[in-house]
Amino acid sequence: MKKMIMLIFAAIAISTLTNSYQVQANAETNANIKAPSASPALRACIKEYRKENYIGALQGLRAIVKQNKNDFYAKYYMALCYTQLGYKKQAEDLYKQVSDNSKNLALIHYSKLAVTCLNNPTSAECSAAPAVEGEQKQEVVVD
């Protein structure tokens, strides 16, 4: 389970950096492109998640999603919390909502990967995750 989470975190970090570079490259041709930004509420929830306070993070994330059903970063973090707490069905439902409705290609890809790993943790895709002891978790990077 931890190996799967590490894979998801690493992949999100890499893809977010890639998206940032694409935004910078496109900035010359389209000044309206902006990197996603996080509300103070989402930042607070991410902080709770990083402190491994998954229940506290979930409470805040639910409030965010109640106000904005299209906040797919919040839904993704909710899925991560449910995964950590062992609620596979809730996590899978949220990952599917993100992959089916988000416009962020990174979130779509890694939500699909998370569903694969939840259902088949021994899959080759899931076992490719780095499992270095003490490695810092990587999450979605938001402004």
CSV table of C-alpha atoms in Angstrom, one decimal:
chain,number,residue,atom,x,y,z
A,1,MET,CA,0.0,0.0,0.0
A,2,LYS,CA,2.8,2.4,0.9
A,3,LYS,CA,4.6,1.6,-2.3
A,4,MET,CA,1.5,2.4,-4.3
A,5,ILE,CA,1.1,5.8,-2.5
A,6,MET,CA,4.8,6.6,-3.1
A,7,LEU,CA,4.4,5.9,-6.8
A,8,ILE,CA,1.4,8.1,-7.0
A,9,PHE,CA,3.1,10.9,-5.2
A,10,ALA,CA,6.2,10.7,-7.3
A,11,ALA,CA,4.2,10.6,-10.5
A,12,ILE,CA,2.1,13.6,-9.5
A,13,ALA,CA,5.2,15.6,-8.7
A,14,ILE,CA,6.8,14.9,-12.0
A,15,SER,CA,3.7,15.6,-14.0
A,16,THR,CA,3.0,18.8,-12.1
A,17,LEU,CA,6.5,20.0,-12.9
A,18,THR,CA,5.9,19.1,-16.5
A,19,ASN,CA,2.6,21.0,-16.5
A,20,SER,CA,4.4,24.0,-15.0
A,21,TYR,CA,7.0,24.0,-17.8
A,22,GLN,CA,4.2,23.7,-20.4
A,23,VAL,CA,2.4,26.6,-18.9
A,24,GLN,CA,5.6,28.7,-19.0
A,25,ALA,CA,6.3,27.7,-22.6
A,26,ASN,CA,2.8,28.6,-23.6
A,27,ALA,CA,2.8,31.9,-21.7
A,28,GLU,CA,4.4,33.6,-24.7
A,29,THR,CA,1.6,32.6,-27.0
A,30,ASN,CA,-1.3,32.7,-24.6
A,31,ALA,CA,-1.1,35.1,-21.6
A,32,ASN,CA,-4.3,33.6,-20.1
A,33,ILE,CA,-2.8,30.2,-19.2
A,34,LYS,CA,-2.2,30.0,-15.5
A,35,ALA,CA,-0.9,27.2,-13.2
A,36,PRO,CA,-3.5,25.9,-10.8
A,37,SER,CA,-3.6,27.7,-7.5
A,38,ALA,CA,-4.8,26.4,-4.1
A,39,SER,CA,-7.1,28.1,-1.8
A,40,PRO,CA,-5.9,28.7,1.8
A,41,ALA,CA,-8.4,26.0,2.8
A,42,LEU,CA,-6.9,23.5,0.4
A,43,ARG,CA,-3.4,24.4,1.6
A,44,ALA,CA,-4.5,23.8,5.2
A,45,CYS,CA,-5.9,20.4,4.3
A,46,ILE,CA,-2.7,19.4,2.4
A,47,LYS,CA,-0.8,20.4,5.5
A,48,GLU,CA,-2.9,18.1,7.7
A,49,TYR,CA,-2.5,15.3,5.1
A,50,ARG,CA,1.3,15.7,5.3
A,51,LYS,CA,1.1,15.5,9.1
A,52,GLU,CA,-0.7,12.2,8.6
A,53,ASN,CA,-3.9,13.7,10.1
A,54,TYR,CA,-6.1,12.0,7.5
A,55,ILE,CA,-9.3,12.4,9.3
A,56,GLY,CA,-8.7,16.1,9.9
A,57,ALA,CA,-7.7,16.6,6.3
A,58,LEU,CA,-10.9,14.8,5.2
A,59,GLN,CA,-13.1,17.1,7.2
A,60,GLY,CA,-11.7,20.1,5.5
A,61,LEU,CA,-11.6,18.5,2.1
A,62,ARG,CA,-15.3,17.6,2.4
A,63,ALA,CA,-16.2,21.2,3.1
A,64,ILE,CA,-14.2,22.4,0.1
A,65,VAL,CA,-15.9,19.9,-2.2
A,66,LYS,CA,-19.3,20.8,-0.7
A,67,GLN,CA,-18.7,24.4,-1.9
A,68,ASN,CA,-17.1,23.4,-5.2
A,69,LYS,CA,-17.9,20.0,-6.6
A,70,ASN,CA,-15.4,20.6,-9.4
A,71,ASP,CA,-12.4,21.0,-7.1
A,72,PHE,CA,-10.6,17.8,-8.4
A,73,TYR,CA,-7.4,18.5,-6.4
A,74,ALA,CA,-9.5,18.4,-3.2
A,75,LYS,CA,-11.2,15.2,-4.4
A,76,TYR,CA,-7.8,13.7,-5.2
A,77,TYR,CA,-6.6,14.4,-1.7
A,78,MET,CA,-9.8,13.0,-0.3
A,79,ALA,CA,-9.0,9.8,-2.2
A,80,LEU,CA,-5.5,9.8,-0.9
A,81,CYS,CA,-6.8,10.1,2.7
A,82,TYR,CA,-9.3,7.3,2.2
A,83,THR,CA,-6.5,5.2,0.7
A,84,GLN,CA,-4.4,5.8,3.8
A,85,LEU,CA,-7.3,5.0,6.1
A,86,GLY,CA,-8.0,1.7,4.3
A,87,TYR,CA,-11.4,2.8,2.8
A,88,LYS,CA,-10.8,1.3,-0.6
A,89,LYS,CA,-14.3,1.8,-2.1
A,90,GLN,CA,-14.5,5.5,-1.1
A,91,ALA,CA,-11.0,6.1,-2.5
A,92,GLU,CA,-11.8,4.3,-5.7
A,93,ASP,CA,-15.0,6.2,-6.2
A,94,LEU,CA,-13.2,9.5,-5.8
A,95,TYR,CA,-10.3,8.5,-8.1
A,96,LYS,CA,-12.8,7.6,-10.7
A,97,GLN,CA,-14.6,10.9,-10.3
A,98,VAL,CA,-11.3,12.7,-10.8
A,99,SER,CA,-10.3,10.6,-13.8
A,100,ASP,CA,-13.7,10.9,-15.5
A,101,ASN,CA,-14.2,14.7,-14.9
A,102,SER,CA,-11.0,16.5,-14.4
A,103,LYS,CA,-9.3,18.4,-17.2
A,104,ASN,CA,-5.9,18.0,-15.6
A,105,LEU,CA,-4.1,15.3,-17.5
A,106,ALA,CA,-1.8,14.5,-14.6
A,107,LEU,CA,-4.7,14.0,-12.1
A,108,ILE,CA,-6.5,11.9,-14.7
A,109,HIS,CA,-3.5,9.6,-15.3
A,110,TYR,CA,-2.6,9.1,-11.7
A,111,SER,CA,-6.1,8.7,-10.5
A,112,LYS,CA,-6.4,5.8,-13.1
A,113,LEU,CA,-3.1,4.4,-11.9
A,114,ALA,CA,-4.3,4.6,-8.3
A,115,VAL,CA,-7.5,2.6,-9.1
A,116,THR,CA,-5.3,0.0,-10.9
A,117,CYS,CA,-3.0,-0.2,-7.8
A,118,LEU,CA,-5.9,-0.4,-5.4
A,119,ASN,CA,-7.3,-3.4,-7.2
A,120,ASN,CA,-4.1,-5.1,-8.2
A,121,PRO,CA,-1.2,-3.9,-5.9
A,122,THR,CA,1.1,-6.5,-7.4
A,123,SER,CA,0.7,-5.1,-10.9
A,124,ALA,CA,3.9,-4.1,-12.7
A,125,GLU,CA,2.8,-0.5,-12.9
A,126,CYS,CA,2.4,-0.4,-9.1
A,127,SER,CA,5.6,-2.3,-8.2
A,128,ALA,CA,7.7,0.3,-10.1
A,129,ALA,CA,7.3,2.8,-7.3
A,130,PRO,CA,10.5,3.7,-5.5
A,131,ALA,CA,10.5,2.4,-2.0
A,132,VAL,CA,13.4,4.2,-0.3
A,133,GLU,CA,13.2,4.3,3.4
A,134,GLY,CA,12.8,7.9,4.7
A,135,GLU,CA,11.9,9.2,1.2
A,136,GLN,CA,9.9,12.4,1.4
A,137,LYS,CA,6.3,12.1,0.1
A,138,GLN,CA,5.5,14.1,-3.0
A,139,GLU,CA,2.1,15.4,-3.7
A,140,VAL,CA,0.3,17.7,-6.1
A,141,VAL,CA,2.2,21.0,-6.3
A,142,VAL,CA,-0.1,24.0,-6.3
A,143,ASP,CA,0.5,27.7,-6.2
